[in-house]
XYZ file of N, CA, C and O in Angstrom:
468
model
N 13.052 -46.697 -13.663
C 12.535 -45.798 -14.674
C 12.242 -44.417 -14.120
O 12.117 -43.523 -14.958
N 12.122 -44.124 -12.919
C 11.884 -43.184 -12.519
C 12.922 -42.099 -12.554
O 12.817 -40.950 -12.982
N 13.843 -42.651 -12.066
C 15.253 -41.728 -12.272
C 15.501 -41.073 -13.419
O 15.944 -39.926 -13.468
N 15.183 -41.880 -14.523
C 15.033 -41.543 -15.442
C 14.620 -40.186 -16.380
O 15.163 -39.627 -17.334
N 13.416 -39.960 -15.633
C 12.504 -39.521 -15.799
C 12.736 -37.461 -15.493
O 13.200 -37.347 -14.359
N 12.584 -36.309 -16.020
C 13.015 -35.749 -15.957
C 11.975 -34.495 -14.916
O 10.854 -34.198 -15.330
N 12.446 -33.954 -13.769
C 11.658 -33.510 -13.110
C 11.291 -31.663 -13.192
O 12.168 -30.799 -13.191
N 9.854 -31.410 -13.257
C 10.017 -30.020 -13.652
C 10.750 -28.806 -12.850
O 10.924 -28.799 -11.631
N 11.133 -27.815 -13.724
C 12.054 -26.743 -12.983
C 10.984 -26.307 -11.804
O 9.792 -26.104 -12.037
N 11.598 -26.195 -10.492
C 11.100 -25.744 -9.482
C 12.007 -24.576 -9.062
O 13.230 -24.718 -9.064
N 11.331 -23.254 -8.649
C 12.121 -22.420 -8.005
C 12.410 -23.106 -6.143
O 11.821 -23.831 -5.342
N 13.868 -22.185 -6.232
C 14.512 -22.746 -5.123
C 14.467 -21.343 -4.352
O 15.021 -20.444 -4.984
N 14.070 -21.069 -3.450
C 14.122 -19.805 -2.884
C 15.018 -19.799 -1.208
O 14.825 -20.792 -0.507
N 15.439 -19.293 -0.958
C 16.527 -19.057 0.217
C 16.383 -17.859 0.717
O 16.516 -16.833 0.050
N 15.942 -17.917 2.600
C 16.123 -17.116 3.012
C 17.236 -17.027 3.927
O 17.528 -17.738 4.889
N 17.926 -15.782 3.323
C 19.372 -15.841 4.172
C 20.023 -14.213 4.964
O 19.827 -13.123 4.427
N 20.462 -14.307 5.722
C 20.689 -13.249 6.864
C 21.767 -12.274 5.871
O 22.160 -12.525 4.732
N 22.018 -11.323 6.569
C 22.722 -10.248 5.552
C 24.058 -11.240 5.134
O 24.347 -11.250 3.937
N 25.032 -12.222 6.230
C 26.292 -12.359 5.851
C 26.177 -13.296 4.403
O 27.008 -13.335 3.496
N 24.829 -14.056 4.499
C 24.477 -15.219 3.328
C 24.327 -13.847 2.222
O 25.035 -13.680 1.229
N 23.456 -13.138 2.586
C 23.600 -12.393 1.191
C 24.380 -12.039 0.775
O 24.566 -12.389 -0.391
N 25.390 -11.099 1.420
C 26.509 -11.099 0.314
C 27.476 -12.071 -0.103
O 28.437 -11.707 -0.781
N 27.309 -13.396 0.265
C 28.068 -14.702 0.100
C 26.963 -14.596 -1.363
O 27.643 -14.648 -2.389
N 25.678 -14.483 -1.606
C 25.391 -15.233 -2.558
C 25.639 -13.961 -3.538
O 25.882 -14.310 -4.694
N 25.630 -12.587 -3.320
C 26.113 -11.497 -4.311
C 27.762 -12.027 -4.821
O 28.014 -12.259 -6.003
N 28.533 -12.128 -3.985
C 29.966 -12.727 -4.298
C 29.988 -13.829 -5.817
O 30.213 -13.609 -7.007
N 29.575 -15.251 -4.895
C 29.249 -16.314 -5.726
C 28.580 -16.121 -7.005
O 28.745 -16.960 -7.890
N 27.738 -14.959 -7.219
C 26.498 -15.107 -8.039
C 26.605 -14.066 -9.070
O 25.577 -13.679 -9.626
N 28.178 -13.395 -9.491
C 28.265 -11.836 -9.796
C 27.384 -11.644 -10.870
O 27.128 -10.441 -10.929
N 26.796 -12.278 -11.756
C 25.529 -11.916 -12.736
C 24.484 -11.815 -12.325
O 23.620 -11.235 -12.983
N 24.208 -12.386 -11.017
C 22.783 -12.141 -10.446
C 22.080 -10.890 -10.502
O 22.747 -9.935 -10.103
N 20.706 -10.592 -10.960
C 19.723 -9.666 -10.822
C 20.057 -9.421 -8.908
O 20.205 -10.424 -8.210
N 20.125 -8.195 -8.369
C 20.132 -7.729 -7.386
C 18.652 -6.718 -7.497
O 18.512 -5.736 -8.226
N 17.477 -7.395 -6.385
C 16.596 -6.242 -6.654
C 16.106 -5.929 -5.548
O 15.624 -6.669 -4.690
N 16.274 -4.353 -5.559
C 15.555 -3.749 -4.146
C 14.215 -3.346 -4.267
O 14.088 -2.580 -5.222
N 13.127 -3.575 -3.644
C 11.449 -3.216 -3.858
C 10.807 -2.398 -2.797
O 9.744 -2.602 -2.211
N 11.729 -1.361 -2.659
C 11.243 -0.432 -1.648
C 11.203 0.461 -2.681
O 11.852 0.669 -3.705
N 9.956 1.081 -1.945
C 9.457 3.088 -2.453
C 11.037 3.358 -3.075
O 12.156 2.863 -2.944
N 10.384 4.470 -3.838
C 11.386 5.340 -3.782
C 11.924 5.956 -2.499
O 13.117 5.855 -2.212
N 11.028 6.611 -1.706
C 11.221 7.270 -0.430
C 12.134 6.447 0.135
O 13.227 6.900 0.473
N 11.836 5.227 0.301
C 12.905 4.245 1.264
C 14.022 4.556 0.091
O 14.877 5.404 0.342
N 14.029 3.988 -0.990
C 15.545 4.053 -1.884
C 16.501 5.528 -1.427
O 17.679 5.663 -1.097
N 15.614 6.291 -1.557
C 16.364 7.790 -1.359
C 17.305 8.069 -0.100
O 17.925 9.116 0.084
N 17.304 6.510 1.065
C 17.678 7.115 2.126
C 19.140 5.774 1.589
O 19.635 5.299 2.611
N 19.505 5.449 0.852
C 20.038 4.411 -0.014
C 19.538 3.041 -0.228
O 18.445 2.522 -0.002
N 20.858 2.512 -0.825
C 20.208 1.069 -1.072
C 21.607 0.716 -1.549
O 22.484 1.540 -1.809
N 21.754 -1.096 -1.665
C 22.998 -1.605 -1.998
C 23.402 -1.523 -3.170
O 22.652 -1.858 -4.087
N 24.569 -1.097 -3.394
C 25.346 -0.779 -4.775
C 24.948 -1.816 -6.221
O 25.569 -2.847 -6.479
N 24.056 -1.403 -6.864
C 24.217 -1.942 -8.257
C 22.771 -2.710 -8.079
O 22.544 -3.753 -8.692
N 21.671 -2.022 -7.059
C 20.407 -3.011 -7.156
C 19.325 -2.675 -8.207
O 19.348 -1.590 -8.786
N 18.828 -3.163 -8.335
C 17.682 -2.274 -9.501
C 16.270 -2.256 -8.970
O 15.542 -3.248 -8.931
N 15.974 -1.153 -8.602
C 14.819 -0.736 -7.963
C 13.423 -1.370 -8.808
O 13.547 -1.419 -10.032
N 12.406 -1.745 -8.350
C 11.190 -1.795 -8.756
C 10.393 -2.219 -7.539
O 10.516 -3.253 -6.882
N 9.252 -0.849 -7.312
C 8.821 -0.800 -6.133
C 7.777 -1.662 -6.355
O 7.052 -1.691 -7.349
N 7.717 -2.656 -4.981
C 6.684 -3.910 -4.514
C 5.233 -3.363 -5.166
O 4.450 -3.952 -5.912
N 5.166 -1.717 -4.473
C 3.493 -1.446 -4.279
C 3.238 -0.688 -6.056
O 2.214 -0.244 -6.575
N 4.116 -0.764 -6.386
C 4.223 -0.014 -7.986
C 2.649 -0.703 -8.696
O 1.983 -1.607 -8.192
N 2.369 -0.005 -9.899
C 0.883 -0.852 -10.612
C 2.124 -2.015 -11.425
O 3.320 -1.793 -11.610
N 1.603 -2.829 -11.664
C 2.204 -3.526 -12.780
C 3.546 -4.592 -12.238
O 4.421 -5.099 -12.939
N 3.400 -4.673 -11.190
C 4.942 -4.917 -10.546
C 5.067 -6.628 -10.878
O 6.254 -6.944 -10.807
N 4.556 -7.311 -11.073
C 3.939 -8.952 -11.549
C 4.950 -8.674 -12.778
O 6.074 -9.125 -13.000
N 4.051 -7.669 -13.573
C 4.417 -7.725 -14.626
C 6.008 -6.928 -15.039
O 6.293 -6.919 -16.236
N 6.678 -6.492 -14.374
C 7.749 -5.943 -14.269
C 8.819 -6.411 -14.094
O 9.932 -5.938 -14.323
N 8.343 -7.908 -13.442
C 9.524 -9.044 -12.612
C 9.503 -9.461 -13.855
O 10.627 -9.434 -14.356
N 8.287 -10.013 -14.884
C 9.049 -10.983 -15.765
C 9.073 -10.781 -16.936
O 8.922 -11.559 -17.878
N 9.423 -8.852 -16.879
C 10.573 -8.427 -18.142
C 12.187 -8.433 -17.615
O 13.086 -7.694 -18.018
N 12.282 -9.629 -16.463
C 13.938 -9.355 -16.139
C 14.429 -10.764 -16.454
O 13.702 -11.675 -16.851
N 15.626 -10.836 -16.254
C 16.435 -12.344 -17.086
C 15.884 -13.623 -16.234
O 16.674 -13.899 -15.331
N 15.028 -14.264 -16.264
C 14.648 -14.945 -14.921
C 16.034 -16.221 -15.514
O 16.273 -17.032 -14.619
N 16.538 -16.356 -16.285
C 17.792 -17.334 -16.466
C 18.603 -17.247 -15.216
O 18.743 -18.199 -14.448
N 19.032 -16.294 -15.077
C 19.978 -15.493 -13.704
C 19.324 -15.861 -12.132
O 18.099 -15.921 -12.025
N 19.941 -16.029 -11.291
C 20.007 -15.939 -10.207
C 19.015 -14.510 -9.752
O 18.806 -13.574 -10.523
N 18.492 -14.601 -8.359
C 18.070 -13.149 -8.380
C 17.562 -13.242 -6.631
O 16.987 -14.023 -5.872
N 18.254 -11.787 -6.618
C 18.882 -10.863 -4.996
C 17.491 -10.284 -4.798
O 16.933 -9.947 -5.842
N 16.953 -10.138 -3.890
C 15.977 -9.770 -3.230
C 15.500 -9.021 -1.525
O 15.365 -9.567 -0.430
N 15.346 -7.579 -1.956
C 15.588 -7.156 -0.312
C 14.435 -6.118 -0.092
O 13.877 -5.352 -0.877
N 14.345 -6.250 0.648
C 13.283 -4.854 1.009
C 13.520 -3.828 2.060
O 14.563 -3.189 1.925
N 12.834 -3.564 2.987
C 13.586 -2.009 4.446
C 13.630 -3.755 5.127
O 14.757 -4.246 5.065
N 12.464 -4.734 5.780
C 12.700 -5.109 6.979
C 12.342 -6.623 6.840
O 12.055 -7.305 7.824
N 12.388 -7.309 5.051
C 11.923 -8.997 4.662
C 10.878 -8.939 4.631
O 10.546 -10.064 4.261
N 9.461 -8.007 4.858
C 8.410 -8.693 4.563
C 7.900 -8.643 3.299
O 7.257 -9.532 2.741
N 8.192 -7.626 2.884
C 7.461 -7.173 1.254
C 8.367 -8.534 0.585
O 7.795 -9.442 -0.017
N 9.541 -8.503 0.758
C 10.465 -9.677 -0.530
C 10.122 -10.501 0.138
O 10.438 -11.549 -0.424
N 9.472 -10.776 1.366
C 9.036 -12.666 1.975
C 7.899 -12.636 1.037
O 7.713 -13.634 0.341
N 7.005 -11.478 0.914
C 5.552 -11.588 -0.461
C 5.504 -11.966 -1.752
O 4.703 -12.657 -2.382
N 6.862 -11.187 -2.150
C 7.323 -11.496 -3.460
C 7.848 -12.730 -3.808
O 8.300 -12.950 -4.932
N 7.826 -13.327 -3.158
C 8.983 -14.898 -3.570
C 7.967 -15.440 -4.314
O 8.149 -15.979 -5.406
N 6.865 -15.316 -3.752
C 5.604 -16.456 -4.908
C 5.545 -15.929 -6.409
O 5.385 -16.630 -7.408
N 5.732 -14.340 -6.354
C 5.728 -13.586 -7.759
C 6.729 -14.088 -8.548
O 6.569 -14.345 -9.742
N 8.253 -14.314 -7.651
C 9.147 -14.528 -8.928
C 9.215 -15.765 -9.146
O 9.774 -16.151 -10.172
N 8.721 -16.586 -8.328
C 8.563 -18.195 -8.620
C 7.847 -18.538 -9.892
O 8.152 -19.484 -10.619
N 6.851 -17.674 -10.103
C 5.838 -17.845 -10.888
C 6.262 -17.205 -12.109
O 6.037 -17.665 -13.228
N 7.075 -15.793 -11.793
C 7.532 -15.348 -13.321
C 8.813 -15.993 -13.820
O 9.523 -15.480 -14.685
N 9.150 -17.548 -13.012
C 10.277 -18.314 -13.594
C 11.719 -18.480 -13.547
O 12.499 -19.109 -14.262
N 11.943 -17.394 -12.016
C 13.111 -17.492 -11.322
C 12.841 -18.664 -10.594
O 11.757 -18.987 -10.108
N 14.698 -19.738 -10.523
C 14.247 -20.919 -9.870
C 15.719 -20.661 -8.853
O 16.221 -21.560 -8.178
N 16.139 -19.530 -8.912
C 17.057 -19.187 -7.769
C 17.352 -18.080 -7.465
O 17.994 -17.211 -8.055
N 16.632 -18.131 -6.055
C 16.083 -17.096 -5.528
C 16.637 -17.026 -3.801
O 16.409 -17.843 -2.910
N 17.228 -16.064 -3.754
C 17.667 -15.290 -2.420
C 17.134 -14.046 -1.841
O 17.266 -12.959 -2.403
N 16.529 -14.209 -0.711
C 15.543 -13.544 -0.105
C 16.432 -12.619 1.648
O 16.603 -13.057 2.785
N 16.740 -11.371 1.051
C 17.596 -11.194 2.642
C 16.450 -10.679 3.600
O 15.841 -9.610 3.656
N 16.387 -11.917 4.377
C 15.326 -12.172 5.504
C 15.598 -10.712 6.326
O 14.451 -10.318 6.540
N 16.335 -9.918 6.776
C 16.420 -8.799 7.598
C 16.170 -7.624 6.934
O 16.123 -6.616 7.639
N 15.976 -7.486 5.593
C 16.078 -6.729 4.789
C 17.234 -5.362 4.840
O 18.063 -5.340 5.750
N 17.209 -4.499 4.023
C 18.402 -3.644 3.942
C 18.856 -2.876 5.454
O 19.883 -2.200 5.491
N 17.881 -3.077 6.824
C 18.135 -2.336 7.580
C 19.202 -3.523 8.403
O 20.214 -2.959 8.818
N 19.166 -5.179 8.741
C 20.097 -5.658 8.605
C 21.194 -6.220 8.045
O 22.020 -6.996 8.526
N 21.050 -5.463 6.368
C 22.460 -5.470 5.828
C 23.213 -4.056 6.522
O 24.436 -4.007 6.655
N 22.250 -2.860 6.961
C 23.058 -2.079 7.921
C 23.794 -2.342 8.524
O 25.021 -2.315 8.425
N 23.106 -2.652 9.276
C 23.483 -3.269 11.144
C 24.262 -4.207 10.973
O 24.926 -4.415 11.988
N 24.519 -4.965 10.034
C 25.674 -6.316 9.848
C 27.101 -5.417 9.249
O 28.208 -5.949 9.165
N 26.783 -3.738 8.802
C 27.885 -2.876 8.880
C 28.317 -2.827 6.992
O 29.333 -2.270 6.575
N 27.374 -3.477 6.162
C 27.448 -3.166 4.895
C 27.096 -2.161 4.518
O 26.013 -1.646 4.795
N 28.236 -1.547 3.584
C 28.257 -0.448 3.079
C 26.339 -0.029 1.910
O 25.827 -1.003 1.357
N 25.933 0.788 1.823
C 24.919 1.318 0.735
C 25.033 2.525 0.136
O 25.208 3.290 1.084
N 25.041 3.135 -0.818
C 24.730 3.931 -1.622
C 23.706 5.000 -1.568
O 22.597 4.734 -1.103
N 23.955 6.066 -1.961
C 23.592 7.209 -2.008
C 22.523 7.946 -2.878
O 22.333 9.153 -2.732
């Protein structure tokens, strides 16, 4: 009977090195891609097609869950710690697949991925 039995949605969160991230941007092409650095950090770029909403912003709780939490969702910051913070936020605003690039955008650099202007 247990099998049966239907178990509640749990977010799945993944932390993965720049090459996993763009394996899961590939795989995932509807995925929410979101970068949560300052503006200041955005201005020096960021990866093509992310949608900014800064970590330290007022309201930022509430900002995650005006987005599709149905979708998959990309997560990066300058260096993983701010998006290692955030994983509990989007868990909670009802993303249950969730990719976290542990090096953040300075080792999607250094792994030689292109960013935006």
């Amino acid at each position: 009977l247990v099998a049966c039995q239907h178990a509640p949605t749990s977010s799945q969160s993944q932390a993965v090195d720049a090459v996993g991230f763009q394996q899961a941007m590939t795989e995932n092409p509807d995925a929410i891609l979101l970068d949560i650095r300052t503006s200041e950090e955005v201005a020096q770029g960021k990866i093509l097609g992310a949608t900014v909403i800064d970590y330290y912003s007022q309201g930022f709780a509430e900002k995650i869950k005006a987005l599709d939490t149905t979708k998959p969702i990309l997560i990066y910051c300058a260096v993983g710690g701010r998006s290692q913070s955030a994983l509990p936020i989007l868990s909670e605003a009802g993303f249950t697949q969730i990719y976290h690039l542990s090096s953040g955008i300075q080792g999607w650099i250094q792994e030689g991925y292109t960013i935006e202007k």
